[in-house]
């Protein structure tokens, strides 16, 4: 029995000491706290000692340390970037401050210069006023003959006024110059437009000067009598515009009628029925606004027909005007065409005669200047009238003798030789 007990006790001792001999996890250990589940991991539950960390625990610690280092670097990165940006921002602010200071200094200099100019102008005005008062006081005293001079004070006051006006003009010019200097220059395409307009204005001024010089050498047709109503002899001239394809059809756009004194009885623009395709402004002087505001075509034709009925009608290449006015039925013996009168025609070397331009006839026979650029029907009608009046006796004698071929109301489109 004793032997059996020892063997049992030894087996139990081996089981309690090793803990690894038996694989039964439900075996109650004497040192295990009450209420805990038996098992290999709970054998240290009540003890301060902990099992040594194995390889998995070491890897987890290293990973946690790496994460902490990355977080620290990420937290420090914005501060480093901010420290790098601060010198650049400071330099930019310094440049902006320098520019602002320079602009302020320039503005102060301009203001100082303007103030100096204004001060000088005020001094000059005050000096001019003092001089005027001095002159007025000196000249207001009685002279040696007991008279008082009044013209000198007035002259002094006028001189002071002129001085003040000149100062004001200079001051205004200075202000405009300063304002223009402050304004930025316009873009290049705007500058090109301005230059083109200036060149066009200069060219127009040169052309006007040329016309004025030509007119100065001669004179334009004017009024030669006192009659203001309808007379036995009338002169007519029309200006045409082009309608149809490429403006090939001539249409009435302006008509002028003068009496034997050169007084204008009618001068009006006409609104064509057809669409205008060529205004011929360079020679006709007619513009879109003229025909747009012109009178109705039928009204003008009826008025002209009523005015010229039974009267001698003078013109240059008058057949074209009659056709435009639908006056082909006007008696041919009452028509006087300066383009067809033999005494006014040019003779070619072979003896053949051709029509001369109204411009040349007016310059040669009348000493008048017409058709300098755009035509004016008033001048053209007067020039034709005065040519007829100059050769009136010979002309009418030839008409009575039947030596002149009657003028036809039909002619080529356009005005022909003008």
mmCIF file with all atom_site columns, C-alpha atoms in Angstrom, residues 221-333:
data_model
loop_
_atom_site.group_PDB
_atom_site.id
_atom_site.type_symbol
_atom_site.label_atom_id
_atom_site.label_alt_id
_atom_site.label_comp_id
_atom_site.label_asym_id
_atom_site.label_entity_id
_atom_site.label_seq_id
_atom_site.pdbx_PDB_ins_code
_atom_site.Cartn_x
_atom_site.Cartn_y
_atom_site.Cartn_z
_atom_site.occupancy
_atom_site.B_iso_or_equiv
_atom_site.pdbx_formal_charge
_atom_site.auth_seq_id
_atom_site.auth_comp_id
_atom_site.auth_asym_id
_atom_site.auth_atom_id
_atom_site.pdbx_PDB_model_num
ATOM 1   C CA . UNK A 1 221 ? -20.254 131.818 -109.986 1.00 0.00 ? 221 UNK A CA 1
ATOM 2   C CA . UNK A 1 222 ? -22.505 134.164 -108.053 1.00 0.00 ? 222 UNK A CA 1
ATOM 3   C CA . UNK A 1 223 ? -25.717 136.124 -108.430 1.00 0.00 ? 223 UNK A CA 1
ATOM 4   C CA . UNK A 1 224 ? -25.601 138.753 -111.188 1.00 0.00 ? 224 UNK A CA 1
ATOM 5   C CA . UNK A 1 225 ? -29.050 140.319 -110.969 1.00 0.00 ? 225 UNK A CA 1
ATOM 6   C CA . UNK A 1 226 ? -31.890 141.265 -108.679 1.00 0.00 ? 226 UNK A CA 1
ATOM 7   C CA . UNK A 1 227 ? -34.688 139.079 -110.059 1.00 0.00 ? 227 UNK A CA 1
ATOM 8   C CA . UNK A 1 228 ? -35.844 136.518 -107.511 1.00 0.00 ? 228 UNK A CA 1
ATOM 9   C CA . UNK A 1 229 ? -38.706 134.818 -109.333 1.00 0.00 ? 229 UNK A CA 1
ATOM 10  C CA . UNK A 1 230 ? -39.260 132.841 -112.498 1.00 0.00 ? 230 UNK A CA 1
ATOM 11  C CA . UNK A 1 231 ? -37.741 134.464 -115.605 1.00 0.00 ? 231 UNK A CA 1
ATOM 12  C CA . UNK A 1 232 ? -37.929 133.772 -119.336 1.00 0.00 ? 232 UNK A CA 1
ATOM 13  C CA . UNK A 1 233 ? -34.588 131.954 -119.242 1.00 0.00 ? 233 UNK A CA 1
ATOM 14  C CA . UNK A 1 234 ? -33.821 129.300 -116.616 1.00 0.00 ? 234 UNK A CA 1
ATOM 15  C CA . UNK A 1 235 ? -30.733 127.151 -116.132 1.00 0.00 ? 235 UNK A CA 1
ATOM 16  C CA . UNK A 1 236 ? -30.805 123.615 -114.758 1.00 0.00 ? 236 UNK A CA 1
ATOM 17  C CA . UNK A 1 237 ? -28.314 121.041 -113.515 1.00 0.00 ? 237 UNK A CA 1
ATOM 18  C CA . UNK A 1 238 ? -28.837 117.601 -112.004 1.00 0.00 ? 238 UNK A CA 1
ATOM 19  C CA . UNK A 1 239 ? -26.649 115.177 -110.084 1.00 0.00 ? 239 UNK A CA 1
ATOM 20  C CA . UNK A 1 240 ? -27.057 111.452 -110.553 1.00 0.00 ? 240 UNK A CA 1
ATOM 21  C CA . UNK A 1 241 ? -26.442 108.324 -108.502 1.00 0.00 ? 241 UNK A CA 1
ATOM 22  C CA . UNK A 1 242 ? -26.087 104.774 -109.769 1.00 0.00 ? 242 UNK A CA 1
ATOM 23  C CA . UNK A 1 243 ? -28.719 102.066 -109.435 1.00 0.00 ? 243 UNK A CA 1
ATOM 24  C CA . UNK A 1 244 ? -28.861 98.552  -110.793 1.00 0.00 ? 244 UNK A CA 1
ATOM 25  C CA . UNK A 1 245 ? -25.867 96.198  -111.145 1.00 0.00 ? 245 UNK A CA 1
ATOM 26  C CA . UNK A 1 246 ? -22.664 98.017  -110.162 1.00 0.00 ? 246 UNK A CA 1
ATOM 27  C CA . UNK A 1 247 ? -24.464 101.372 -110.373 1.00 0.00 ? 247 UNK A CA 1
ATOM 28  C CA . UNK A 1 248 ? -24.711 101.222 -114.163 1.00 0.00 ? 248 UNK A CA 1
ATOM 29  C CA . UNK A 1 249 ? -28.094 103.031 -114.345 1.00 0.00 ? 249 UNK A CA 1
ATOM 30  C CA . UNK A 1 250 ? -28.089 106.775 -113.661 1.00 0.00 ? 250 UNK A CA 1
ATOM 31  C CA . UNK A 1 251 ? -30.934 107.995 -111.437 1.00 0.00 ? 251 UNK A CA 1
ATOM 32  C CA . UNK A 1 252 ? -31.852 111.521 -110.377 1.00 0.00 ? 252 UNK A CA 1
ATOM 33  C CA . UNK A 1 253 ? -30.593 112.389 -106.880 1.00 0.00 ? 253 UNK A CA 1
ATOM 34  C CA . UNK A 1 254 ? -30.397 116.211 -106.862 1.00 0.00 ? 254 UNK A CA 1
ATOM 35  C CA . UNK A 1 255 ? -31.814 118.970 -109.072 1.00 0.00 ? 255 UNK A CA 1
ATOM 36  C CA . UNK A 1 256 ? -31.065 122.704 -109.108 1.00 0.00 ? 256 UNK A CA 1
ATOM 37  C CA . UNK A 1 257 ? -32.879 125.448 -111.025 1.00 0.00 ? 257 UNK A CA 1
ATOM 38  C CA . UNK A 1 258 ? -31.716 129.102 -111.212 1.00 0.00 ? 258 UNK A CA 1
ATOM 39  C CA . UNK A 1 259 ? -33.221 132.134 -112.943 1.00 0.00 ? 259 UNK A CA 1
ATOM 40  C CA . UNK A 1 260 ? -31.499 134.582 -115.289 1.00 0.00 ? 260 UNK A CA 1
ATOM 41  C CA . UNK A 1 261 ? -29.945 136.438 -112.327 1.00 0.00 ? 261 UNK A CA 1
ATOM 42  C CA . UNK A 1 262 ? -28.391 133.258 -110.936 1.00 0.00 ? 262 UNK A CA 1
ATOM 43  C CA . UNK A 1 263 ? -30.819 133.206 -108.023 1.00 0.00 ? 263 UNK A CA 1
ATOM 44  C CA . UNK A 1 264 ? -31.602 129.669 -106.867 1.00 0.00 ? 264 UNK A CA 1
ATOM 45  C CA . UNK A 1 265 ? -35.259 128.820 -107.369 1.00 0.00 ? 265 UNK A CA 1
ATOM 46  C CA . UNK A 1 266 ? -34.996 125.121 -106.506 1.00 0.00 ? 266 UNK A CA 1
ATOM 47  C CA . UNK A 1 267 ? -32.232 123.002 -105.009 1.00 0.00 ? 267 UNK A CA 1
ATOM 48  C CA . UNK A 1 268 ? -33.390 119.719 -103.537 1.00 0.00 ? 268 UNK A CA 1
ATOM 49  C CA . UNK A 1 269 ? -32.309 116.115 -103.073 1.00 0.00 ? 269 UNK A CA 1
ATOM 50  C CA . UNK A 1 270 ? -34.461 113.387 -104.548 1.00 0.00 ? 270 UNK A CA 1
ATOM 51  C CA . UNK A 1 271 ? -35.178 109.993 -103.062 1.00 0.00 ? 271 UNK A CA 1
ATOM 52  C CA . UNK A 1 272 ? -34.869 107.401 -105.871 1.00 0.00 ? 272 UNK A CA 1
ATOM 53  C CA . UNK A 1 273 ? -37.421 104.644 -106.236 1.00 0.00 ? 273 UNK A CA 1
ATOM 54  C CA . UNK A 1 274 ? -34.712 102.052 -106.877 1.00 0.00 ? 274 UNK A CA 1
ATOM 55  C CA . UNK A 1 275 ? -32.010 100.936 -104.480 1.00 0.00 ? 275 UNK A CA 1
ATOM 56  C CA . UNK A 1 276 ? -28.848 103.014 -104.853 1.00 0.00 ? 276 UNK A CA 1
ATOM 57  C CA . UNK A 1 277 ? -25.791 100.868 -105.531 1.00 0.00 ? 277 UNK A CA 1
ATOM 58  C CA . UNK A 1 278 ? -23.272 103.659 -106.266 1.00 0.00 ? 278 UNK A CA 1
ATOM 59  C CA . UNK A 1 279 ? -23.592 107.154 -104.790 1.00 0.00 ? 279 UNK A CA 1
ATOM 60  C CA . UNK A 1 280 ? -20.720 108.516 -106.911 1.00 0.00 ? 280 UNK A CA 1
ATOM 61  C CA . UNK A 1 281 ? -19.977 110.895 -104.056 1.00 0.00 ? 281 UNK A CA 1
ATOM 62  C CA . UNK A 1 282 ? -16.535 111.822 -105.382 1.00 0.00 ? 282 UNK A CA 1
ATOM 63  C CA . UNK A 1 283 ? -18.188 113.634 -108.297 1.00 0.00 ? 283 UNK A CA 1
ATOM 64  C CA . UNK A 1 284 ? -21.877 113.993 -107.386 1.00 0.00 ? 284 UNK A CA 1
ATOM 65  C CA . UNK A 1 285 ? -21.392 115.102 -103.783 1.00 0.00 ? 285 UNK A CA 1
ATOM 66  C CA . UNK A 1 286 ? -24.413 112.959 -102.854 1.00 0.00 ? 286 UNK A CA 1
ATOM 67  C CA . UNK A 1 287 ? -24.323 110.870 -99.677  1.00 0.00 ? 287 UNK A CA 1
ATOM 68  C CA . UNK A 1 288 ? -26.669 108.202 -98.285  1.00 0.00 ? 288 UNK A CA 1
ATOM 69  C CA . UNK A 1 289 ? -28.180 110.603 -95.764  1.00 0.00 ? 289 UNK A CA 1
ATOM 70  C CA . UNK A 1 290 ? -29.002 113.056 -98.566  1.00 0.00 ? 290 UNK A CA 1
ATOM 71  C CA . UNK A 1 291 ? -31.154 110.674 -100.564 1.00 0.00 ? 291 UNK A CA 1
ATOM 72  C CA . UNK A 1 292 ? -32.603 109.107 -97.431  1.00 0.00 ? 292 UNK A CA 1
ATOM 73  C CA . UNK A 1 293 ? -33.991 112.518 -96.451  1.00 0.00 ? 293 UNK A CA 1
ATOM 74  C CA . UNK A 1 294 ? -34.768 113.560 -100.041 1.00 0.00 ? 294 UNK A CA 1
ATOM 75  C CA . UNK A 1 295 ? -38.146 114.428 -101.485 1.00 0.00 ? 295 UNK A CA 1
ATOM 76  C CA . UNK A 1 296 ? -40.252 111.870 -103.364 1.00 0.00 ? 296 UNK A CA 1
ATOM 77  C CA . UNK A 1 297 ? -39.218 111.447 -106.976 1.00 0.00 ? 297 UNK A CA 1
ATOM 78  C CA . UNK A 1 298 ? -42.655 112.143 -108.471 1.00 0.00 ? 298 UNK A CA 1
ATOM 79  C CA . UNK A 1 299 ? -43.184 115.332 -106.479 1.00 0.00 ? 299 UNK A CA 1
ATOM 80  C CA . UNK A 1 300 ? -39.895 116.834 -107.688 1.00 0.00 ? 300 UNK A CA 1
ATOM 81  C CA . UNK A 1 301 ? -40.552 115.918 -111.339 1.00 0.00 ? 301 UNK A CA 1
ATOM 82  C CA . UNK A 1 302 ? -43.996 117.510 -111.276 1.00 0.00 ? 302 UNK A CA 1
ATOM 83  C CA . UNK A 1 303 ? -42.657 120.695 -109.662 1.00 0.00 ? 303 UNK A CA 1
ATOM 84  C CA . UNK A 1 304 ? -39.821 121.078 -112.196 1.00 0.00 ? 304 UNK A CA 1
ATOM 85  C CA . UNK A 1 305 ? -42.160 120.446 -115.147 1.00 0.00 ? 305 UNK A CA 1
ATOM 86  C CA . UNK A 1 306 ? -44.482 123.163 -113.886 1.00 0.00 ? 306 UNK A CA 1
ATOM 87  C CA . UNK A 1 307 ? -41.634 125.676 -113.397 1.00 0.00 ? 307 UNK A CA 1
ATOM 88  C CA . UNK A 1 308 ? -39.942 125.228 -116.802 1.00 0.00 ? 308 UNK A CA 1
ATOM 89  C CA . UNK A 1 309 ? -43.067 125.061 -118.928 1.00 0.00 ? 309 UNK A CA 1
ATOM 90  C CA . UNK A 1 310 ? -42.832 127.527 -121.865 1.00 0.00 ? 310 UNK A CA 1
ATOM 91  C CA . UNK A 1 311 ? -39.391 128.854 -120.848 1.00 0.00 ? 311 UNK A CA 1
ATOM 92  C CA . UNK A 1 312 ? -35.917 128.649 -122.390 1.00 0.00 ? 312 UNK A CA 1
ATOM 93  C CA . UNK A 1 313 ? -33.927 126.016 -120.528 1.00 0.00 ? 313 UNK A CA 1
ATOM 94  C CA . UNK A 1 314 ? -30.111 126.220 -120.435 1.00 0.00 ? 314 UNK A CA 1
ATOM 95  C CA . UNK A 1 315 ? -27.752 123.455 -119.355 1.00 0.00 ? 315 UNK A CA 1
ATOM 96  C CA . UNK A 1 316 ? -24.607 121.497 -120.138 1.00 0.00 ? 316 UNK A CA 1
ATOM 97  C CA . UNK A 1 317 ? -25.339 118.105 -121.746 1.00 0.00 ? 317 UNK A CA 1
ATOM 98  C CA . UNK A 1 318 ? -28.913 118.999 -120.949 1.00 0.00 ? 318 UNK A CA 1
ATOM 99  C CA . UNK A 1 319 ? -30.358 115.935 -122.688 1.00 0.00 ? 319 UNK A CA 1
ATOM 100 C CA . UNK A 1 320 ? -29.308 113.728 -119.755 1.00 0.00 ? 320 UNK A CA 1
ATOM 101 C CA . UNK A 1 321 ? -31.042 116.049 -117.270 1.00 0.00 ? 321 UNK A CA 1
ATOM 102 C CA . UNK A 1 322 ? -34.222 116.091 -119.344 1.00 0.00 ? 322 UNK A CA 1
ATOM 103 C CA . UNK A 1 323 ? -34.316 112.319 -119.506 1.00 0.00 ? 323 UNK A CA 1
ATOM 104 C CA . UNK A 1 324 ? -33.792 111.997 -115.731 1.00 0.00 ? 324 UNK A CA 1
ATOM 105 C CA . UNK A 1 325 ? -36.641 114.489 -115.193 1.00 0.00 ? 325 UNK A CA 1
ATOM 106 C CA . UNK A 1 326 ? -38.846 112.875 -117.870 1.00 0.00 ? 326 UNK A CA 1
ATOM 107 C CA . UNK A 1 327 ? -38.948 116.194 -119.739 1.00 0.00 ? 327 UNK A CA 1
ATOM 108 C CA . UNK A 1 328 ? -38.160 114.823 -123.180 1.00 0.00 ? 328 UNK A CA 1
ATOM 109 C CA . UNK A 1 329 ? -41.313 116.543 -124.444 1.00 0.00 ? 329 UNK A CA 1
ATOM 110 C CA . UNK A 1 330 ? -39.962 120.015 -123.643 1.00 0.00 ? 330 UNK A CA 1
ATOM 111 C CA . UNK A 1 331 ? -39.866 121.965 -126.967 1.00 0.00 ? 331 UNK A CA 1
ATOM 112 C CA . UNK A 1 332 ? -36.456 121.590 -128.545 1.00 0.00 ? 332 UNK A CA 1
ATOM 113 C CA . UNK A 1 333 ? -36.429 125.174 -129.787 1.00 0.00 ? 333 UNK A CA 1
#
